PDB file of C-alpha atoms in Angstrom:
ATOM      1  CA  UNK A   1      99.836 121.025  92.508  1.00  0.00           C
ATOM      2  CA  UNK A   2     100.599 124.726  94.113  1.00  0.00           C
ATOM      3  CA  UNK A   3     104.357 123.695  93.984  1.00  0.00           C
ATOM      4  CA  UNK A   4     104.413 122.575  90.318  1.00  0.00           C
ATOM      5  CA  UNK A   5     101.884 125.338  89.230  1.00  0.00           C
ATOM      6  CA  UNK A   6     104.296 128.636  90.845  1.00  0.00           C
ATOM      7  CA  UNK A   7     107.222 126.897  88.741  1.00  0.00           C
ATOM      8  CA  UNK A   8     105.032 126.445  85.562  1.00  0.00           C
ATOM      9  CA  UNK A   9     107.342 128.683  83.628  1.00  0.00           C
ATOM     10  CA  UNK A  10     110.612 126.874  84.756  1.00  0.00           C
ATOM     11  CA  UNK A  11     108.978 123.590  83.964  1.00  0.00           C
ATOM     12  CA  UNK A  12     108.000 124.826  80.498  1.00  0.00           C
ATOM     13  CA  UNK A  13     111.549 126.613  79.844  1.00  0.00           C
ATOM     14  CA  UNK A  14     112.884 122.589  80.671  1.00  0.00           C
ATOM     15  CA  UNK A  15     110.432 121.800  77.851  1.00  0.00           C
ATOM     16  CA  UNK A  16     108.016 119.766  80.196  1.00  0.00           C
ATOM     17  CA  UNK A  17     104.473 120.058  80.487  1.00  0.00           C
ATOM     18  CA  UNK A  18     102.324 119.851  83.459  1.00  0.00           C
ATOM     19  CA  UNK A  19      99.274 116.867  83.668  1.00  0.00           C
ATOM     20  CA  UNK A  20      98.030 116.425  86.891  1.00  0.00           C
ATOM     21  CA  UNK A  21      96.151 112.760  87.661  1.00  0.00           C
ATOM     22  CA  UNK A  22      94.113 111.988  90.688  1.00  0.00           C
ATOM     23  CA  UNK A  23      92.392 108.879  91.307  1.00  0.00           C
ATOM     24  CA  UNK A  24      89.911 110.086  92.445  1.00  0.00           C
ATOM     25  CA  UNK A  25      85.428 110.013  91.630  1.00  0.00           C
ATOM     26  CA  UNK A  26      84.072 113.774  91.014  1.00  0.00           C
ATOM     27  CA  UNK A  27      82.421 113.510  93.438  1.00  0.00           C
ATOM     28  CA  UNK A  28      84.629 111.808  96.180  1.00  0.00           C
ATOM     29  CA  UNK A  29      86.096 112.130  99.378  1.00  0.00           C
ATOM     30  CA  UNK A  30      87.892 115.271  98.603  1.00  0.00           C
ATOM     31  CA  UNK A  31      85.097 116.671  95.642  1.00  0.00           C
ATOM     32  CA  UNK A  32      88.141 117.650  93.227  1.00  0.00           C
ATOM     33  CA  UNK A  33      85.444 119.049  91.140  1.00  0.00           C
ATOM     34  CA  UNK A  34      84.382 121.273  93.128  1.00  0.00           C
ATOM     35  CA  UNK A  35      88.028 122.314  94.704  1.00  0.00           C
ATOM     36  CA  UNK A  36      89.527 122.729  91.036  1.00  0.00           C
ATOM     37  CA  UNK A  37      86.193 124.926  90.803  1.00  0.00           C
ATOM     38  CA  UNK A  38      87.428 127.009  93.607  1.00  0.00           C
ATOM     39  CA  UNK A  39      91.418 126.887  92.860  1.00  0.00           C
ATOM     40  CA  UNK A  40      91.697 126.134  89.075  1.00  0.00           C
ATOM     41  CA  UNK A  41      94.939 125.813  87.708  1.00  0.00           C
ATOM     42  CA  UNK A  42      96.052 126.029  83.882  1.00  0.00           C
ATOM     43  CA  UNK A  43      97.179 122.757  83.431  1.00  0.00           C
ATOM     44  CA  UNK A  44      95.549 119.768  82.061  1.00  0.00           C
ATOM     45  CA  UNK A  45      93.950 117.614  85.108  1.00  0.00           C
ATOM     46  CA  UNK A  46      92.404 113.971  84.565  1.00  0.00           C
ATOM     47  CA  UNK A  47      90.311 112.684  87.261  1.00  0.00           C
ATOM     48  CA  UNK A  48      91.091 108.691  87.208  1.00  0.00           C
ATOM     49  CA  UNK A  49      87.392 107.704  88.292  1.00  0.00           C
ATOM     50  CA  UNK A  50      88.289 104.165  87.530  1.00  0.00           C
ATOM     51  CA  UNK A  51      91.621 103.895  88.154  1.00  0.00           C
ATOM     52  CA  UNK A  52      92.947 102.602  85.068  1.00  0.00           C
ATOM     53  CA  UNK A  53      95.713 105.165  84.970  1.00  0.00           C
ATOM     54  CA  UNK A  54      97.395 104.240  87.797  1.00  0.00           C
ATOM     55  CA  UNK A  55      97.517 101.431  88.001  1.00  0.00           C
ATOM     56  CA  UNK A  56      98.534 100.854  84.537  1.00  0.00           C
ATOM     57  CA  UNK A  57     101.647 103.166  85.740  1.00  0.00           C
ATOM     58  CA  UNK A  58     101.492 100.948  88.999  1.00  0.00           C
ATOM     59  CA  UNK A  59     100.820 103.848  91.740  1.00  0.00           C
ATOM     60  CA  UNK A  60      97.512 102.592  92.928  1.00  0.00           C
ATOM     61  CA  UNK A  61      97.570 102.191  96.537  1.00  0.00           C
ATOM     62  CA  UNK A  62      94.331 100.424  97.849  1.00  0.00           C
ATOM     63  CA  UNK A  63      94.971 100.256 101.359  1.00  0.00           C
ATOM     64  CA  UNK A  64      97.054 101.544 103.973  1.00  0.00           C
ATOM     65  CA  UNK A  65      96.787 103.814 106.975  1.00  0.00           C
ATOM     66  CA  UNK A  66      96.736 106.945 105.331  1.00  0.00           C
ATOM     67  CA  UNK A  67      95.382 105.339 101.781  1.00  0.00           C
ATOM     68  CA  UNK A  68      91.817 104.009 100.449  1.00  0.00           C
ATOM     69  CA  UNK A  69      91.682 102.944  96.832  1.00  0.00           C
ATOM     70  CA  UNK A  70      93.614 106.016  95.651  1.00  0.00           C
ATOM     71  CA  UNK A  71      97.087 106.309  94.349  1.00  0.00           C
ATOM     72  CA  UNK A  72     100.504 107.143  95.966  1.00  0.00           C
ATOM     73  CA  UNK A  73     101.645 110.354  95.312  1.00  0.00           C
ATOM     74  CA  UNK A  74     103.382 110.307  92.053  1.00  0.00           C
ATOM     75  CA  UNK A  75     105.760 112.122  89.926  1.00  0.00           C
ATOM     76  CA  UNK A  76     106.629 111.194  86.061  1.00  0.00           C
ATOM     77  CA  UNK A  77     108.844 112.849  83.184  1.00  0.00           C
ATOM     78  CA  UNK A  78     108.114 111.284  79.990  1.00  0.00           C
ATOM     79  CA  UNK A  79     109.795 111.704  76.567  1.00  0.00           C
ATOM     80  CA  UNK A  80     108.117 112.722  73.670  1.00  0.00           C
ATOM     81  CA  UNK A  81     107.494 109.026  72.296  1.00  0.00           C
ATOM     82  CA  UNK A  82     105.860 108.182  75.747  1.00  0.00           C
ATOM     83  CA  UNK A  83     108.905 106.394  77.406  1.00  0.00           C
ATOM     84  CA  UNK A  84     109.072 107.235  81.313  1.00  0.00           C
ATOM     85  CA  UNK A  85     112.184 108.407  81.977  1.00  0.00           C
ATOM     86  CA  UNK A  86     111.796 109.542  85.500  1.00  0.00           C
ATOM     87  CA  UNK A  87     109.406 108.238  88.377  1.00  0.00           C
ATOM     88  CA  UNK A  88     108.773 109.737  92.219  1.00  0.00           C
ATOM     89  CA  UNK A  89     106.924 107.163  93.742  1.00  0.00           C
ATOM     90  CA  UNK A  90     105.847 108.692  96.987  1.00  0.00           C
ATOM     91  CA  UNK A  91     105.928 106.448 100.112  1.00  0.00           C
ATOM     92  CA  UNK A  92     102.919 108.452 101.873  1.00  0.00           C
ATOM     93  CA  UNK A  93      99.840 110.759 100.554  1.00  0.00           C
ATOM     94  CA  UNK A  94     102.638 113.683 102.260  1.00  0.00           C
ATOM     95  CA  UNK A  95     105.479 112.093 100.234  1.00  0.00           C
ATOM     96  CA  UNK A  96     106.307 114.399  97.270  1.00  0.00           C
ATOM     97  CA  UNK A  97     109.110 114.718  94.432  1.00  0.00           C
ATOM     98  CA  UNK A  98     111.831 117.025  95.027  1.00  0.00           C
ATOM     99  CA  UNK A  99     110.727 119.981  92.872  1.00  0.00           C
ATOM    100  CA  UNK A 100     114.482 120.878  91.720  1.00  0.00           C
ATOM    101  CA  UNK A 101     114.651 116.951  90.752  1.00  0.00           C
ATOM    102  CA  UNK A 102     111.381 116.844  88.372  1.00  0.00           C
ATOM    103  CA  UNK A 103     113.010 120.000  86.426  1.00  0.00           C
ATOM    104  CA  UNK A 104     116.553 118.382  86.227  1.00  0.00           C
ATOM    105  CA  UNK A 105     114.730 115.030  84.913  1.00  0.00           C
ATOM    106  CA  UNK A 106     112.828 117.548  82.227  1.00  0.00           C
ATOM    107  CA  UNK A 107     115.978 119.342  81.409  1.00  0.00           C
ATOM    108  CA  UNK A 108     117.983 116.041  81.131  1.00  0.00           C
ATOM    109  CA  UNK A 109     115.180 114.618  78.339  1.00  0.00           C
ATOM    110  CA  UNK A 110     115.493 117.856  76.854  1.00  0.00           C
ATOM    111  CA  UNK A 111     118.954 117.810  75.894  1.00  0.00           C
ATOM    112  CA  UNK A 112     118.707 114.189  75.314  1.00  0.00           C
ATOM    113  CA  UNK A 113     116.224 115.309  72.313  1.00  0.00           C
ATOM    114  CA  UNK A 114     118.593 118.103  71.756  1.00  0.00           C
ATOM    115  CA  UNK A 115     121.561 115.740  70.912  1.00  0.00           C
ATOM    116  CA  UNK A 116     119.501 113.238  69.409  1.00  0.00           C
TER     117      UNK A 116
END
């Protein structure tokens, strides 16, 4: 989230906006609650208690060696009618999306709606 949060203003100037998703109870493992409590950020952030997010999007990861019923780190651009256009699907929990590659997927649906 830091890494998306210090380029908010980029991401916004590529017309994106920022959602952040963890699948993850309130309560949990890593208490979210009470970290986003500590280190809030100004973008919309949906705890996925049950899951249903991702895996609807097809990121949940219910076992592995670093994983435990949560989801693989995950990146998406979507267009304004709700059509993905971009996914990171990370291969790890340290497996992230190129920062410079989520903005050039934003600015890419931007001047798609531009055009169109």
């Amino acid at each position: 989230m830091a890494q998306f949060e210090s380029r908010k203003a980029e991401i916004e100037v590529a017309g994106a906006q920022l959602v952040f998703i963890a699948a993850e109870k309130r309560d949990g493992v890593w208490k979210p609650a009470k970290f986003l409590e500590k280190h809030p950020i100004s973008s919309p952030f949906l705890l996925d208690e049950d899951r249903a997010v991702t895996k609807k999007y097809g990121v949940h990861h219910a076992l592995a060696t670093d994983a435990l019923n949560i989801a693989h780190p995950a990146t998406f651009a979507i267009d304004q009618p709700g059509t993905v256009r971009y996914i990171y699907r990370g291969e790890n929990q340290q497996d992230r999306a190129p920062l410079d590659e989520v903005i050039g997927a934003a600015q890419q649906i931007r001047s798609h709606n531009v055009r169109s």
